[in-house]
Structures are given as C-alpha cells and as structure tokens.
C-alpha cells in the first residue's frame, strides 16, 4: 500500500472514531451518561449479574475504568455492587430496576445511532460491516502483539 492510500485509510478510521464518539456523547448526555457507560449497562442487560473483573474482560477495558463507571452508575441508582459469594474481594455488578429501564432506552438509542451511522449503505455492506470492523480492531489490538 502506498502512503496516499495508507493516509486515506488511517484518516477515515480516525475521523469515524472521533465523530462516532462525539455523536454517542451527544445522544447519551440527556440520559446523564458518558461514552463507555452505555456499553457497561448493555453488557449487564445482555448477560445478567457479573463479577466486576469479568465485566472488565467482556468490555475489553481496564478494571479501574470499570470500577469508576460502576461507582457512577451505582450512585445514580442504575446498578448495585455486592460482594461475590465465593470471593469477598470481588464485586458482583447487576442492574437495578432503573438500570433495566435505562438499558431499554439505550437499546433504542444504540439502534438509532447504528441506523444513522450506516445510512446510505446497501444492506449487503451493512451486513458485512461488523465483520470488517472486527477484523480491523483485531489487527490493531495491542494486547495480542508478539
């Protein structure tokens, strides 16, 4: 790949990342959330209660980030943390009734954002997009570098 093509690829990915995060922040603000918190709520809605360390793995983010997000979501009443029955050092994180209601709102918001993001693409391209983006993400995943 020559530099011009490499530059176009890298700039397009950079611009998408910046704009998607900004649009996400804009949509989450009325719900009192910041980008990243929606992923935590949606993961718990998908899986049910989970040990905080496992939640960190599922979200592919550092444990201190999950701790901070969980504290904020707990303070707002959307989730609760309790000691794990088998390991008192670990916390089980679960959605409250408020968190489950929030998850419903987030699912609608997430769907609208996805539809907005892929507007103008053919159904086939939309179908292929998650696989392409997952491959791209894996290619730059620093955790699996040798």
XYZ file of C-alpha atoms in Angstrom:
146
model
C 0.000 0.000 0.000
C 1.429 3.396 -0.895
C 1.449 6.333 1.521
C -1.526 8.125 -0.054
C -3.754 5.084 0.299
C -2.457 4.421 3.830
C -3.169 8.036 4.738
C -6.739 7.801 3.388
C -7.381 4.597 5.361
C -5.918 5.947 8.597
C -7.637 9.320 8.303
C -11.013 7.716 7.554
C -10.740 5.438 10.603
C -9.593 8.340 12.798
C -12.439 10.560 11.620
C -15.033 7.811 12.100
C -13.789 7.145 15.620
C -13.870 10.821 16.603
C -17.270 11.528 15.078
C -18.904 8.356 16.386
C -17.690 9.062 19.924
C -18.865 12.687 19.714
C -22.290 11.640 18.426
C -22.512 8.979 21.131
C -21.726 11.604 23.781
C -24.379 13.891 22.334
C -27.032 11.161 22.450
C -26.075 9.918 25.933
C -25.952 13.337 27.609
C -29.740 13.673 28.062
C -29.653 10.324 29.905
C -26.900 11.588 32.223
C -24.357 9.148 30.770
C -20.905 9.422 29.244
C -19.483 7.282 26.416
C -18.500 3.868 27.716
C -21.158 3.712 30.399
C -23.728 2.564 27.854
C -21.542 -0.433 26.994
C -21.441 -1.473 30.644
C -25.232 -1.197 31.035
C -25.889 -3.025 27.768
C -23.449 -5.820 28.675
C -25.198 -6.388 32.006
C -28.567 -6.319 30.248
C -27.243 -8.992 27.857
C -25.553 -11.251 30.426
C -27.114 -10.561 33.803
C -25.105 -10.080 37.013
C -21.378 -10.450 36.586
C -18.212 -10.237 38.658
C -16.624 -6.856 38.010
C -13.353 -8.392 36.764
C -15.267 -10.474 34.199
C -17.147 -7.344 33.148
C -13.815 -5.655 32.514
C -12.788 -8.566 30.284
C -16.119 -8.590 28.442
C -15.863 -4.857 27.713
C -12.140 -5.020 26.850
C -11.351 -2.169 29.223
C -9.098 -1.845 32.239
C -10.506 -2.797 35.653
C -10.057 0.716 37.130
C -12.242 2.110 34.328
C -14.978 -0.409 35.109
C -14.712 0.449 38.808
C -15.137 4.154 38.095
C -18.075 3.608 35.737
C -19.720 1.181 38.166
C -19.400 3.672 41.033
C -21.030 6.414 38.971
C -23.831 4.154 37.750
C -24.354 2.872 41.283
C -24.551 6.444 42.617
C -27.218 7.224 40.017
C -29.200 4.138 41.051
C -28.742 2.162 37.833
C -26.749 -0.708 39.281
C -25.717 -2.284 42.529
C -22.497 -3.940 43.568
C -22.392 -6.665 46.180
C -19.582 -8.884 47.454
C -19.205 -12.064 45.437
C -20.343 -15.078 47.465
C -17.207 -17.088 46.652
C -14.660 -14.236 46.896
C -15.350 -11.319 49.222
C -12.643 -9.283 47.439
C -14.652 -9.399 44.210
C -17.846 -7.483 43.479
C -20.873 -8.729 41.594
C -22.396 -5.985 39.473
C -26.076 -6.087 38.484
C -28.643 -3.742 37.067
C -31.369 -2.321 39.264
C -34.916 -1.754 38.006
C -33.753 1.724 36.993
C -30.794 0.198 35.156
C -33.036 -2.223 33.276
C -35.266 0.666 32.213
C -32.151 2.583 31.150
C -30.996 -0.451 29.143
C -34.254 -0.315 27.204
C -33.659 3.342 26.379
C -30.069 2.582 25.417
C -31.113 -0.217 23.072
C -33.381 2.209 21.206
C -30.653 4.867 21.152
C -28.000 2.343 20.017
C -30.220 1.138 17.205
C -30.915 4.703 16.048
C -27.189 5.528 16.153
C -26.339 2.440 14.095
C -29.009 3.277 11.535
C -27.753 6.861 11.342
C -24.164 5.657 11.009
C -24.810 3.288 8.088
C -27.344 5.460 6.245
C -26.763 5.236 2.507
C -25.016 1.867 2.604
C -26.535 -1.159 0.928
C -27.990 -3.920 3.098
C -25.112 -6.166 1.989
C -22.469 -3.630 3.074
C -24.238 -3.174 6.416
C -24.272 -6.961 6.873
C -20.530 -7.169 6.124
C -19.539 -4.146 8.205
C -19.340 -5.753 11.690
C -17.003 -8.463 10.400
C -14.780 -5.958 8.628
C -14.585 -3.672 11.648
C -13.930 -6.592 13.991
C -11.033 -7.699 11.789
C -9.639 -4.158 11.723
C -9.943 -3.885 15.512
C -8.171 -7.240 15.977
C -5.385 -6.098 13.652
C -4.562 -3.170 15.936
C -5.227 -4.908 19.275
C -2.043 -4.258 21.230
C -2.876 -6.934 23.806
C -2.158 -9.672 21.285
C 1.100 -8.357 19.828
C 4.135 -10.591 19.971
